[in-house]
mmCIF file of C-alpha atoms in Angstrom:
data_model
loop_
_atom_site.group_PDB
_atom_site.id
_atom_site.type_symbol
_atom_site.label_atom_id
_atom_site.label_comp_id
_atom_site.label_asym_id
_atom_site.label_seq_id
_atom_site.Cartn_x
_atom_site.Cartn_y
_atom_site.Cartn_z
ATOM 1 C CA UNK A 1 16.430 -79.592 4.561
ATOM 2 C CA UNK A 2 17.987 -81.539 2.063
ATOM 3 C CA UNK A 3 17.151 -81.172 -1.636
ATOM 4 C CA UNK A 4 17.319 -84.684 -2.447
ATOM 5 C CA UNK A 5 13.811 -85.198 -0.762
ATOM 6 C CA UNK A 6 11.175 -84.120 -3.040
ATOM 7 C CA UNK A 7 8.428 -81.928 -2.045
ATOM 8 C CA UNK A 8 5.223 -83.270 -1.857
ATOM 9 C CA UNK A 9 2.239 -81.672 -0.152
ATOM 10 C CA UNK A 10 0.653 -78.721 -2.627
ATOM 11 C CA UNK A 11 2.159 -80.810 -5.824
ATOM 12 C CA UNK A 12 1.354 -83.766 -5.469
ATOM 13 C CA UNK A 13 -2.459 -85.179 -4.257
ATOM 14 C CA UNK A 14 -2.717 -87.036 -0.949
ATOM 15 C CA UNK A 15 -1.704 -90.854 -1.012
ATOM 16 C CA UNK A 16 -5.232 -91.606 0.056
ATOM 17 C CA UNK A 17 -7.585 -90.111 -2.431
ATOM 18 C CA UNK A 18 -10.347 -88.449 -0.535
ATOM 19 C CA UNK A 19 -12.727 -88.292 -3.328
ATOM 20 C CA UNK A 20 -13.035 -92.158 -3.801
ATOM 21 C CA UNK A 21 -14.267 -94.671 -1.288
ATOM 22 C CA UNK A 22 -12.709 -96.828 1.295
ATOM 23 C CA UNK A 23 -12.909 -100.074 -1.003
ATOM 24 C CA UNK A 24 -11.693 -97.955 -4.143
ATOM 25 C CA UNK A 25 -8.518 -96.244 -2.114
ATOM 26 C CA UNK A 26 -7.927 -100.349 -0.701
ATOM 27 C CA UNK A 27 -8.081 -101.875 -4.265
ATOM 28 C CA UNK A 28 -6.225 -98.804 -6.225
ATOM 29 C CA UNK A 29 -3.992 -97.135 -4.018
ATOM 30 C CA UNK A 30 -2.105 -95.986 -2.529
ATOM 31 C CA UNK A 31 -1.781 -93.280 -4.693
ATOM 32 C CA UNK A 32 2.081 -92.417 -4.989
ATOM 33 C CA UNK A 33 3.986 -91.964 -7.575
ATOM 34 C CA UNK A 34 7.183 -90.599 -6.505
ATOM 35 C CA UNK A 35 10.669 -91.405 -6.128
ATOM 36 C CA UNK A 36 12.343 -93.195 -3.077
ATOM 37 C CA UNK A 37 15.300 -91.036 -1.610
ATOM 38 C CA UNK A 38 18.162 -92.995 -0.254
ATOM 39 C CA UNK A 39 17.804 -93.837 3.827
ATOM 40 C CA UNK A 40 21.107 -93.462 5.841
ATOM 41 C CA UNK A 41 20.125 -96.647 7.760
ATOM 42 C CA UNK A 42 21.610 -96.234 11.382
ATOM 43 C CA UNK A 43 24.062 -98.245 12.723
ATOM 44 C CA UNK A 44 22.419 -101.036 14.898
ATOM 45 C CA UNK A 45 23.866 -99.873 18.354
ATOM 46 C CA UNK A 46 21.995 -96.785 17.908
ATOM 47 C CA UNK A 47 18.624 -98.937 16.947
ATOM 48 C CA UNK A 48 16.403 -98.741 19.906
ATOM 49 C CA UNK A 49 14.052 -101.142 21.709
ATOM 50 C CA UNK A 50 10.294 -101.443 21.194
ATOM 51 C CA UNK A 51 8.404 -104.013 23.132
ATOM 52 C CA UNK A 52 11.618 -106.372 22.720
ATOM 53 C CA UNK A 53 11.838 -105.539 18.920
ATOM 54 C CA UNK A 54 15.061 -103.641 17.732
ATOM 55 C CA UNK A 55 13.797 -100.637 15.366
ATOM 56 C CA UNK A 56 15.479 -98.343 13.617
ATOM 57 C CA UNK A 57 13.769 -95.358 14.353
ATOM 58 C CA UNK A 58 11.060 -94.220 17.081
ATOM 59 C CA UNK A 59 8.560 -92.677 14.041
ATOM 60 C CA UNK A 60 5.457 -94.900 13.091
ATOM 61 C CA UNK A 61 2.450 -94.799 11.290
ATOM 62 C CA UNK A 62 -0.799 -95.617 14.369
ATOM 63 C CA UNK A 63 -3.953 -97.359 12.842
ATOM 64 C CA UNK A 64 -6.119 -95.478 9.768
ATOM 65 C CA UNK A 65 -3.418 -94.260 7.088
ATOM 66 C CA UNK A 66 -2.384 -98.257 6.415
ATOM 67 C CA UNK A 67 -5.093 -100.011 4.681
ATOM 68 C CA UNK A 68 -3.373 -103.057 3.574
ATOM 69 C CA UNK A 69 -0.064 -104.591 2.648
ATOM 70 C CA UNK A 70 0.314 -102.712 -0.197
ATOM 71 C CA UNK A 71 0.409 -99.666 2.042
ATOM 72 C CA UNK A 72 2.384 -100.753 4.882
ATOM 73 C CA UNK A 73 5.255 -101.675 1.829
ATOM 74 C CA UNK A 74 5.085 -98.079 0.990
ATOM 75 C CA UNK A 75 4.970 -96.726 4.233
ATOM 76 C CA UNK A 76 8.182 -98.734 5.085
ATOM 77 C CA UNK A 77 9.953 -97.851 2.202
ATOM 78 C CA UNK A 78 9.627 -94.424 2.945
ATOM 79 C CA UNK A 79 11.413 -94.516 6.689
ATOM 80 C CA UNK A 80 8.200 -95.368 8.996
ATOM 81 C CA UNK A 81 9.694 -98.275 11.225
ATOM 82 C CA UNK A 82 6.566 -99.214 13.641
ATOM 83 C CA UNK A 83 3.971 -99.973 11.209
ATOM 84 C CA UNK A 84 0.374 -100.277 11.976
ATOM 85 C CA UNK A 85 -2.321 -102.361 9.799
ATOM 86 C CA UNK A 86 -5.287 -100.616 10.192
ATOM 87 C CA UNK A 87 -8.108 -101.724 12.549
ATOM 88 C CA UNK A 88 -9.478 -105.497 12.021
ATOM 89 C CA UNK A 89 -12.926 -107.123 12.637
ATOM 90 C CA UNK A 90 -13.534 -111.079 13.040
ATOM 91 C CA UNK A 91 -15.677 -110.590 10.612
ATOM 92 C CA UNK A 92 -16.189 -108.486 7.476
ATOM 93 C CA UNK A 93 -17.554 -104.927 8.020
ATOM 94 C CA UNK A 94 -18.499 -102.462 5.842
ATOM 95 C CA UNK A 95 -17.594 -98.947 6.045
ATOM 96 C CA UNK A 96 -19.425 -95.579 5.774
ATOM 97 C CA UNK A 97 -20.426 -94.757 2.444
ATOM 98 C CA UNK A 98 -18.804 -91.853 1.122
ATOM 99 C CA UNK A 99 -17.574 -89.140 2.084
ATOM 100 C CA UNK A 100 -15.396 -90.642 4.562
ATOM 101 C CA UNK A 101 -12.773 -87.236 4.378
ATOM 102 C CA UNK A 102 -13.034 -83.860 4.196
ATOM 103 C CA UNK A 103 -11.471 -80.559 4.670
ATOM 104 C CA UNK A 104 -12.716 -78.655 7.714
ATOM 105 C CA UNK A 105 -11.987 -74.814 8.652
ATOM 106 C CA UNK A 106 -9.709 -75.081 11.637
ATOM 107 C CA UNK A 107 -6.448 -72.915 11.649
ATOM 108 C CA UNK A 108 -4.466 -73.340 15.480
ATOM 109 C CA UNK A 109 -5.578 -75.991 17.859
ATOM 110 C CA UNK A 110 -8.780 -77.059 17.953
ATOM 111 C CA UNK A 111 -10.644 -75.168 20.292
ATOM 112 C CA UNK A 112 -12.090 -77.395 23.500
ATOM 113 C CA UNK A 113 -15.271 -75.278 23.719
ATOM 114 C CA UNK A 114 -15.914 -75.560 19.399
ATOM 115 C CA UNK A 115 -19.093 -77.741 19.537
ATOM 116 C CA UNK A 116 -18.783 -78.178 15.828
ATOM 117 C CA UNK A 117 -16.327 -76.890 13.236
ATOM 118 C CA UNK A 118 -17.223 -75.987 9.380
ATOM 119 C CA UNK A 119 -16.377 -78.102 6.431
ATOM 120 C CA UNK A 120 -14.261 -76.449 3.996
ATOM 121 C CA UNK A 121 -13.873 -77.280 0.624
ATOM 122 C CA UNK A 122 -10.208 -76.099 0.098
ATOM 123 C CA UNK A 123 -6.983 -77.839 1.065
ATOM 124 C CA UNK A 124 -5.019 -75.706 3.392
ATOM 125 C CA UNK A 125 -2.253 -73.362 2.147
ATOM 126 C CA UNK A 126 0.318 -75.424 3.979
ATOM 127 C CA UNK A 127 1.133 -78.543 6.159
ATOM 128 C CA UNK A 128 0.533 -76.542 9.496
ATOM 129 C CA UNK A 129 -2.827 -76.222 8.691
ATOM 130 C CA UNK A 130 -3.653 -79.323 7.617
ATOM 131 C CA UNK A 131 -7.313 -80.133 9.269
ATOM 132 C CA UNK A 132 -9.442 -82.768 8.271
ATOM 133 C CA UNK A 133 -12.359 -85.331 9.424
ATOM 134 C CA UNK A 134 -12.653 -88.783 9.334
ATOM 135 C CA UNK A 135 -15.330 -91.210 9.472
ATOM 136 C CA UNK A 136 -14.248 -94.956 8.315
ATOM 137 C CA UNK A 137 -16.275 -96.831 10.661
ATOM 138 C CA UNK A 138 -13.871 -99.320 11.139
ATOM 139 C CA UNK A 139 -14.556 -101.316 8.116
ATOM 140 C CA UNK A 140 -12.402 -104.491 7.174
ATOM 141 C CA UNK A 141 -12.416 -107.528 4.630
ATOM 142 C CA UNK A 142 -13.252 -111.099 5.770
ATOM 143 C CA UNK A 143 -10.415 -112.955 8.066
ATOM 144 C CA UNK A 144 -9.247 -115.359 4.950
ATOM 145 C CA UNK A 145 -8.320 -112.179 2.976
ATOM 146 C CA UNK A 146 -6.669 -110.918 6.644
ATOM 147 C CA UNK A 147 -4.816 -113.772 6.987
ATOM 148 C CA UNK A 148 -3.092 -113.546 3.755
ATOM 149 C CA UNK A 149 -2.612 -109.581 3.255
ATOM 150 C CA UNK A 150 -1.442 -109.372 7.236
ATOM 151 C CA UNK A 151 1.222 -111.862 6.232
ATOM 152 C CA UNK A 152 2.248 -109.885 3.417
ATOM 153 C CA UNK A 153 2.669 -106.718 5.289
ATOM 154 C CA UNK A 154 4.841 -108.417 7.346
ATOM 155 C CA UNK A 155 6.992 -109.842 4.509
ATOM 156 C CA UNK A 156 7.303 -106.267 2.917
ATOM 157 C CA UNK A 157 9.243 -104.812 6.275
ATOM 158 C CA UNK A 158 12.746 -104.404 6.735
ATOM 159 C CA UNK A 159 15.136 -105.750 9.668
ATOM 160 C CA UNK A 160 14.498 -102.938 12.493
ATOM 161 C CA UNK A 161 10.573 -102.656 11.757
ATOM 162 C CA UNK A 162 7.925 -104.054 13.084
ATOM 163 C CA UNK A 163 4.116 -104.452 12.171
ATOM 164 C CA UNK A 164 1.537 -103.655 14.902
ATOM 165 C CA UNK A 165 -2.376 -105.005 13.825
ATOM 166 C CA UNK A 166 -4.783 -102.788 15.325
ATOM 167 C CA UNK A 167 -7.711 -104.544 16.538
ATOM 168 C CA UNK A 168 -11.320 -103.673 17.896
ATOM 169 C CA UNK A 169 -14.232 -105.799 19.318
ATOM 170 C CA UNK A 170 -17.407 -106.055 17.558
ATOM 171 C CA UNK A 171 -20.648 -105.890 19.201
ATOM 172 C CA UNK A 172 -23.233 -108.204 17.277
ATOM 173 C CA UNK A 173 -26.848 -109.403 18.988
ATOM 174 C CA UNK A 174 -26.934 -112.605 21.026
ATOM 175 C CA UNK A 175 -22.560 -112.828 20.526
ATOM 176 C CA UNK A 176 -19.949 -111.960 23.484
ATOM 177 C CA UNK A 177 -18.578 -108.117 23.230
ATOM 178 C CA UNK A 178 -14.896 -109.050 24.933
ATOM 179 C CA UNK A 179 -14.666 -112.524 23.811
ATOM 180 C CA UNK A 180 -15.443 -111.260 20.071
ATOM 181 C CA UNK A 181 -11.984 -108.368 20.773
ATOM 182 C CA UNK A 182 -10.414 -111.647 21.878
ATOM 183 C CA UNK A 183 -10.635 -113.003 18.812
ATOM 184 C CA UNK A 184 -9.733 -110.584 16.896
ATOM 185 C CA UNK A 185 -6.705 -110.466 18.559
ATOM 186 C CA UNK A 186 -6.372 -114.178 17.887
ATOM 187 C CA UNK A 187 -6.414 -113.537 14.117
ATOM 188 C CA UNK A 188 -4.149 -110.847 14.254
ATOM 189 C CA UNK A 189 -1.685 -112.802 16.268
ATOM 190 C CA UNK A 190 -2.628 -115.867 13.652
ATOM 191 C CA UNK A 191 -1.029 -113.321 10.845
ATOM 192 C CA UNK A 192 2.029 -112.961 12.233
ATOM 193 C CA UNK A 193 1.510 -109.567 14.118
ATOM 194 C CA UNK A 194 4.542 -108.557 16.091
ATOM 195 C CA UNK A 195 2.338 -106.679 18.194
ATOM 196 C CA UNK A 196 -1.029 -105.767 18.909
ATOM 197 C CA UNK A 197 -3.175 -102.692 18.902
ATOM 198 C CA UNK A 198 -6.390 -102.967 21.239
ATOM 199 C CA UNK A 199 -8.193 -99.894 19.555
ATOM 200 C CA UNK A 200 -10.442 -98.866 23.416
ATOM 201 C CA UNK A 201 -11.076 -95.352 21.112
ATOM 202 C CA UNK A 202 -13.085 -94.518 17.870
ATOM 203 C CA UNK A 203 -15.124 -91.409 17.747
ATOM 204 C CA UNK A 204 -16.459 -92.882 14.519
ATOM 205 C CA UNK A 205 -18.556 -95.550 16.082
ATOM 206 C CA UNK A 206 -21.961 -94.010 17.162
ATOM 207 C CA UNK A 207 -22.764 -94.003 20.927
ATOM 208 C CA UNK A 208 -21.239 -97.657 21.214
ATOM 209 C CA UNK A 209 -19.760 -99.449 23.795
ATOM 210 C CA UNK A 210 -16.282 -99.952 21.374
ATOM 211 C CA UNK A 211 -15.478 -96.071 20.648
ATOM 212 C CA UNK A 212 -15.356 -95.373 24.546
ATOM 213 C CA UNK A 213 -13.355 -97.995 26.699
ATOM 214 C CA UNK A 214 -10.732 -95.922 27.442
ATOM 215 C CA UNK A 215 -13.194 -94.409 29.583
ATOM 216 C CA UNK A 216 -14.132 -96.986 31.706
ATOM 217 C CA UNK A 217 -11.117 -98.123 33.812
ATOM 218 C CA UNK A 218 -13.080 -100.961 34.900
ATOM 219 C CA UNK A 219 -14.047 -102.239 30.908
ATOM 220 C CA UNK A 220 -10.576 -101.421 30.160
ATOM 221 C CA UNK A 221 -8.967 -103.822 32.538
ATOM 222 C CA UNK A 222 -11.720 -106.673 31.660
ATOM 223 C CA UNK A 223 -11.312 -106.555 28.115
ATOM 224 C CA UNK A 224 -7.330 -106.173 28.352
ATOM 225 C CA UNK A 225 -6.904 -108.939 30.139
ATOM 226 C CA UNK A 226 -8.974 -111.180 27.706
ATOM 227 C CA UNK A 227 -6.611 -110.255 25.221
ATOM 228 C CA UNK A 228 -4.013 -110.626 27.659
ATOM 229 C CA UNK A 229 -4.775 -114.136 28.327
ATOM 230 C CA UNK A 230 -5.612 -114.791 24.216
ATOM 231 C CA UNK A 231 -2.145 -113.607 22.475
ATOM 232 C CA UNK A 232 0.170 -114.535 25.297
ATOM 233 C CA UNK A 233 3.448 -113.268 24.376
ATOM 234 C CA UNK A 234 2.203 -111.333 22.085
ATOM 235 C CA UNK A 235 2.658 -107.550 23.210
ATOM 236 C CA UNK A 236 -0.437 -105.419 24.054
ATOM 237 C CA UNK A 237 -1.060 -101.566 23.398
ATOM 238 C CA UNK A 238 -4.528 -100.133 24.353
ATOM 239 C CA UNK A 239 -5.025 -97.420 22.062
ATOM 240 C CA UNK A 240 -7.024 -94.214 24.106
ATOM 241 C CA UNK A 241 -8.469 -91.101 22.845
ATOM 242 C CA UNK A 242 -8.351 -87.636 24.615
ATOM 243 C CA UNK A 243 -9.194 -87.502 28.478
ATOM 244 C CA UNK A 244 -8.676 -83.879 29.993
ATOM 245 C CA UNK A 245 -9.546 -85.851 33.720
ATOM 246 C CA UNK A 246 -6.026 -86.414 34.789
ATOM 247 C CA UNK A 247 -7.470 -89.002 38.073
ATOM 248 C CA UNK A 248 -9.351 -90.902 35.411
ATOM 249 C CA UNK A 249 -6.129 -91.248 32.894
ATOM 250 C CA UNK A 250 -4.446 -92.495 35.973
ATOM 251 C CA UNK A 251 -7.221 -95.350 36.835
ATOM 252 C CA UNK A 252 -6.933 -95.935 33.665
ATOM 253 C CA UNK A 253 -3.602 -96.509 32.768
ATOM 254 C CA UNK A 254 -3.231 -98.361 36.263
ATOM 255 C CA UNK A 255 -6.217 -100.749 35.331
ATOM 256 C CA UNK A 256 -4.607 -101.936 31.719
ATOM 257 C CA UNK A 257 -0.898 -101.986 33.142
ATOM 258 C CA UNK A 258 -2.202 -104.277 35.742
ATOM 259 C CA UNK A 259 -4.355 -106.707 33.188
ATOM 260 C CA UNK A 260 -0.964 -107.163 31.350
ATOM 261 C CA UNK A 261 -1.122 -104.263 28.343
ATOM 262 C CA UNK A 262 2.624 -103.593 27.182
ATOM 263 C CA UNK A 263 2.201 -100.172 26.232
ATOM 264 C CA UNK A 264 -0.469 -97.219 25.361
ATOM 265 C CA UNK A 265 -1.165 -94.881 22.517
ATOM 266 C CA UNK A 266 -2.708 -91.629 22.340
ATOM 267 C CA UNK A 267 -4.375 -90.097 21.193
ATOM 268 C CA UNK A 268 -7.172 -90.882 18.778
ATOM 269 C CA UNK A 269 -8.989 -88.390 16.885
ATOM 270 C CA UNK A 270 -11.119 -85.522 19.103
ATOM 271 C CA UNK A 271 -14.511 -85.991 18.067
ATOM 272 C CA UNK A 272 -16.355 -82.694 16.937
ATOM 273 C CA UNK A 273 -20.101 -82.039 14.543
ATOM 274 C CA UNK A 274 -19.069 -81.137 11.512
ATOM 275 C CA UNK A 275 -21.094 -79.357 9.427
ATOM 276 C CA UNK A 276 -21.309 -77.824 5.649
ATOM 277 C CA UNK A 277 -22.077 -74.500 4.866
ATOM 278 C CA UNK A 278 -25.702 -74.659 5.484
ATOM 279 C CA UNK A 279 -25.097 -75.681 9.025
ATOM 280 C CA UNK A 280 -25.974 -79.147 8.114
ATOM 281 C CA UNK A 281 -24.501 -82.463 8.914
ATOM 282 C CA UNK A 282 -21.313 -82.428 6.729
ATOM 283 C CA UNK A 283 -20.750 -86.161 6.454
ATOM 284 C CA UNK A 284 -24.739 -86.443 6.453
ATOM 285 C CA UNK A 285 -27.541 -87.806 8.590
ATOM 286 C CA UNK A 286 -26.576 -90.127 11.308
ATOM 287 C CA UNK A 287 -22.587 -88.962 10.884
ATOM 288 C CA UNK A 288 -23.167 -85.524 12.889
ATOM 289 C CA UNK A 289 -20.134 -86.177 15.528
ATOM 290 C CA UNK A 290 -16.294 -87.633 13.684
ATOM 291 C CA UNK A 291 -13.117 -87.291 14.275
ATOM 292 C CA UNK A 292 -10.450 -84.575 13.893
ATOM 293 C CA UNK A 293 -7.319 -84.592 12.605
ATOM 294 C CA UNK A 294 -4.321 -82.839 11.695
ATOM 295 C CA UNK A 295 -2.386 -80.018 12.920
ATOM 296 C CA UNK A 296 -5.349 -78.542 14.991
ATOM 297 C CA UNK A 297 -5.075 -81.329 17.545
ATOM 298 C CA UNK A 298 -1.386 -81.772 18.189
ATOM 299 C CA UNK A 299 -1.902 -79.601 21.136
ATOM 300 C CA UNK A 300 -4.373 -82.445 22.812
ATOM 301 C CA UNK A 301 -2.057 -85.300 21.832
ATOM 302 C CA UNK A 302 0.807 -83.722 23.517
ATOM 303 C CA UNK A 303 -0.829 -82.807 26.551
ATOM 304 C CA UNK A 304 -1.814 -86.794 26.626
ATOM 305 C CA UNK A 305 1.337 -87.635 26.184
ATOM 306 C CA UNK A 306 2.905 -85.666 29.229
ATOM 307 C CA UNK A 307 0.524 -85.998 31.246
ATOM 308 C CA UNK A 308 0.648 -90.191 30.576
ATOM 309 C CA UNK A 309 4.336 -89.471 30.733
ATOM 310 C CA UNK A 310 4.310 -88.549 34.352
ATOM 311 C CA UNK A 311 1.410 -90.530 35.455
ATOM 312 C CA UNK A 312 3.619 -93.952 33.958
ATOM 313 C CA UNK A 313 6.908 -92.842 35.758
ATOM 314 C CA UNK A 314 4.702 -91.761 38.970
ATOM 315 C CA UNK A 315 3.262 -94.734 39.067
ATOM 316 C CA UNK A 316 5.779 -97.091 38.139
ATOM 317 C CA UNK A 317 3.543 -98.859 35.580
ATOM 318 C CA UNK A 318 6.186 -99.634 33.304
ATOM 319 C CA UNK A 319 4.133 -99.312 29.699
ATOM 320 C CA UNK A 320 5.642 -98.030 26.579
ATOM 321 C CA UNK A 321 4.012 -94.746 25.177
ATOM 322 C CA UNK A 322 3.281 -93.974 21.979
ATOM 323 C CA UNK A 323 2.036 -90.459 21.199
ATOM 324 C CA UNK A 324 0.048 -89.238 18.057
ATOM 325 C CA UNK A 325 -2.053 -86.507 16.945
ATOM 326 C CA UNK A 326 -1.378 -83.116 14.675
ATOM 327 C CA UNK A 327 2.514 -84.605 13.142
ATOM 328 C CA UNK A 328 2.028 -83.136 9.947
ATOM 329 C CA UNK A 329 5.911 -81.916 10.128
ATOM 330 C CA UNK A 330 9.323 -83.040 10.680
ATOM 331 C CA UNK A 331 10.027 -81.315 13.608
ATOM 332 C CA UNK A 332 6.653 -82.625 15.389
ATOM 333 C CA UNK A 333 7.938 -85.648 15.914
ATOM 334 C CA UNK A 334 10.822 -83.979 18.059
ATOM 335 C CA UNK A 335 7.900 -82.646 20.023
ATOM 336 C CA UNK A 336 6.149 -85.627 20.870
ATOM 337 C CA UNK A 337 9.833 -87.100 21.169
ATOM 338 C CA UNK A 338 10.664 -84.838 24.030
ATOM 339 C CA UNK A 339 7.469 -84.300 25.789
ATOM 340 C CA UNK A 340 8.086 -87.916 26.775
ATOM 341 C CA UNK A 341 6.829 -90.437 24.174
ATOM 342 C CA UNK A 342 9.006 -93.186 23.056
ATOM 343 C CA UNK A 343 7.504 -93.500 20.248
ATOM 344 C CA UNK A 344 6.191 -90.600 17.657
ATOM 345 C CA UNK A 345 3.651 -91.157 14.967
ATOM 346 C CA UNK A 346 1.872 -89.446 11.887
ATOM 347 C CA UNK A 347 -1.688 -90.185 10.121
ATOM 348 C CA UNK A 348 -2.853 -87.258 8.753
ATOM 349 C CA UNK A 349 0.588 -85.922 8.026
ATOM 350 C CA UNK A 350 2.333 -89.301 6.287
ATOM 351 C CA UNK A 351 -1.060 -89.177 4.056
ATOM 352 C CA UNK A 352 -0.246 -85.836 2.681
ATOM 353 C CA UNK A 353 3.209 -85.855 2.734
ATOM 354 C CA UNK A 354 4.582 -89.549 2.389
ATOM 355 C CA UNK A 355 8.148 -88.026 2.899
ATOM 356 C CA UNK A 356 7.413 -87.050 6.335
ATOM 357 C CA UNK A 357 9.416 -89.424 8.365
ATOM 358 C CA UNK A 358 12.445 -89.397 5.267
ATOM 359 C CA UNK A 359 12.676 -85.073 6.443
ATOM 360 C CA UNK A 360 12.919 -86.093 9.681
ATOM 361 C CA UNK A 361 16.158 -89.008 9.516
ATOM 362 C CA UNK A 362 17.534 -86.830 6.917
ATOM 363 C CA UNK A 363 17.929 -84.112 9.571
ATOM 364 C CA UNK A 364 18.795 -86.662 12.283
ATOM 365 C CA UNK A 365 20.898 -89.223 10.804
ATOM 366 C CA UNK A 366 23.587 -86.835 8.825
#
């Protein structure tokens, strides 16, 4: 590894301070303060095609990390070339009141029989082990602050990257569930999104209908092909959480190829309780199940990813696939890479080491 890259994770804090809230991190952060290495930019015949964009590079950043323009800039300063805002409302939304991260005891993949997993209150010895929860709630700010901050995210990025706007459907009494995602797609095509994020997957959400579409092949194709009809040439990616039913990733990948969906990305979090020390709710009452991340779920993400991988080819459905889950090192991306995704992205990882992608090109593009 080159020395010119500093190290990061164990001397430096996360970019997204854990101990604030999500409005705090928004208005203050991100919080880096380190120096920008130089990119060797590759040369443009080796720049590859996303969804009719040319990008430099197949690593990205999925929806969650990216709060606002101010992070996208950073994130695509520091070699991330698909770069997703994080997930939009019509409307403003708060989030869940703090804490929205902590540490949790995992070390190895997350086991698929652990009904819950402990919080810890120690950051892991290294990268590897890197295991955390989440639970945003998929807050957002008001669509005339959207409208500008979307725009500027898009002005901060480079020739060969592209900004994706994740997007999810709110469900609100007496108002229309898909016509509401339609919207939101609207606004994020409005913004100047290059392409579009349906977000079918949010463990983060409660029992409703928006954290399990990806589920429901039926739902899926509905609501897809709302959007579909909404943002036109605007490309669609249905982002999908963990399905272990092989026949029910096929119906569903079949059902949004065929409402029009460009491409799919997977996985979300894997939803697990989480609880403190005292076998309580870690994230407190009403926040018993949220969403894991880090190293301890790359094995789930890549098992989506081959097993979408072979479904898409089987099936001739033509969609682009973008894997994600546990890249909290350079060389994960190479595994996502070759297990079949075309493109390979980091949350977690980028978070606590913003030079994540910069390791990788440095070892690919000398």
């Amino acid at each position: 590894m080159s020395s010119h890259i500093p190290e990061w994770f164990g001397v430096h804090p996360p970019i997204y301070d854990i101990t604030k809230s999500y409005t705090e991190n928004a208005e203050e952060g991100p919080f880096f303060d380190g120096q920008f290495p130089e990119r060797i930019i590759p040369s443009k015949e080796k720049w590859i095609d996303f969804l009719g964009h040319n990008v430099m590079s197949p690593l990205g950043v999925p929806a969650g990390p990216l709060l606002n323009s101010k992070y996208i800039a950073l994130a695509a300063k520091l070699g991330f070339d698909v770069l997703t805002y994080k997930t939009i409302r019509s409307a403003a939304h708060d989030t869940h009141p703090i804490p929205n991260m902590i540490y949790i005891d995992v070390e190895g993949p997350l086991p698929h029989d652990a009904k819950h997993v402990r919080q810890t209150l120690v950051q892991p010895h290294d990268m590897e082990h890197l295991a955390v929860t989440n639970s945003f709630g998929m807050g957002c700010y008001d669509p005339t602050y959207l409208l500008e901050d979307i725009a500027n995210a898009k002005a901060s990025l480079a020739d060969g990257q592209v900004l994706n706007v994740s997007v999810v459907g709110t469900q609100r009494p007496g108002e229309n569930f898909v016509e509401d995602f339609a919207k939101t797609a609207a606004l994020a095509k409005e913004a100047g999104a290059d392409v579009i994020t349906a977000n079918f997957s949010c463990p983060n959400v409660g029992k409703h209908t928006e954290g399990s579409l990806y589920m429901n092949p039926e739902a899926a194709k509905n609501i897809a092909s709302r959007i579909v009809k909404e943002i036109g040439d605007v490309p669609l990616i249905i982002k999908m959480g963990y399905l272990e039913d092989q026949e029910k990733l096929k119906n569903v990948l079949t059902a949004i190829a065929k409402a029009g969906a460009r491409g799919v990305c997977g996985i979300n979090t894997v939803g697990r309780q989480v609880v403190n020390a005292q076998g309580q709710p870690a994230l407190g009452p009403g926040r018993e199940t949220s969403g894991i991340c880090g190293g301890p779920i790359r094995t789930y993400g890549l098992e989506f990813v081959q097993h979408a991988r072979h479904i898409i080819d089987e099936e001739n459905l033509g969609l682009t696939l973008l894997g994600v889950g546990g890249v909290v090192k350079p060389e994960h991306f190479g595994d996502y890479l070759s297990t079949g995704a075309d493109i390979a992205m980091s949350a977690t990882g980028m978070m606590w080491d913003p030079y994540l992608a910069m390791r990788w090109h440095d070892r690919h593009n000398t």
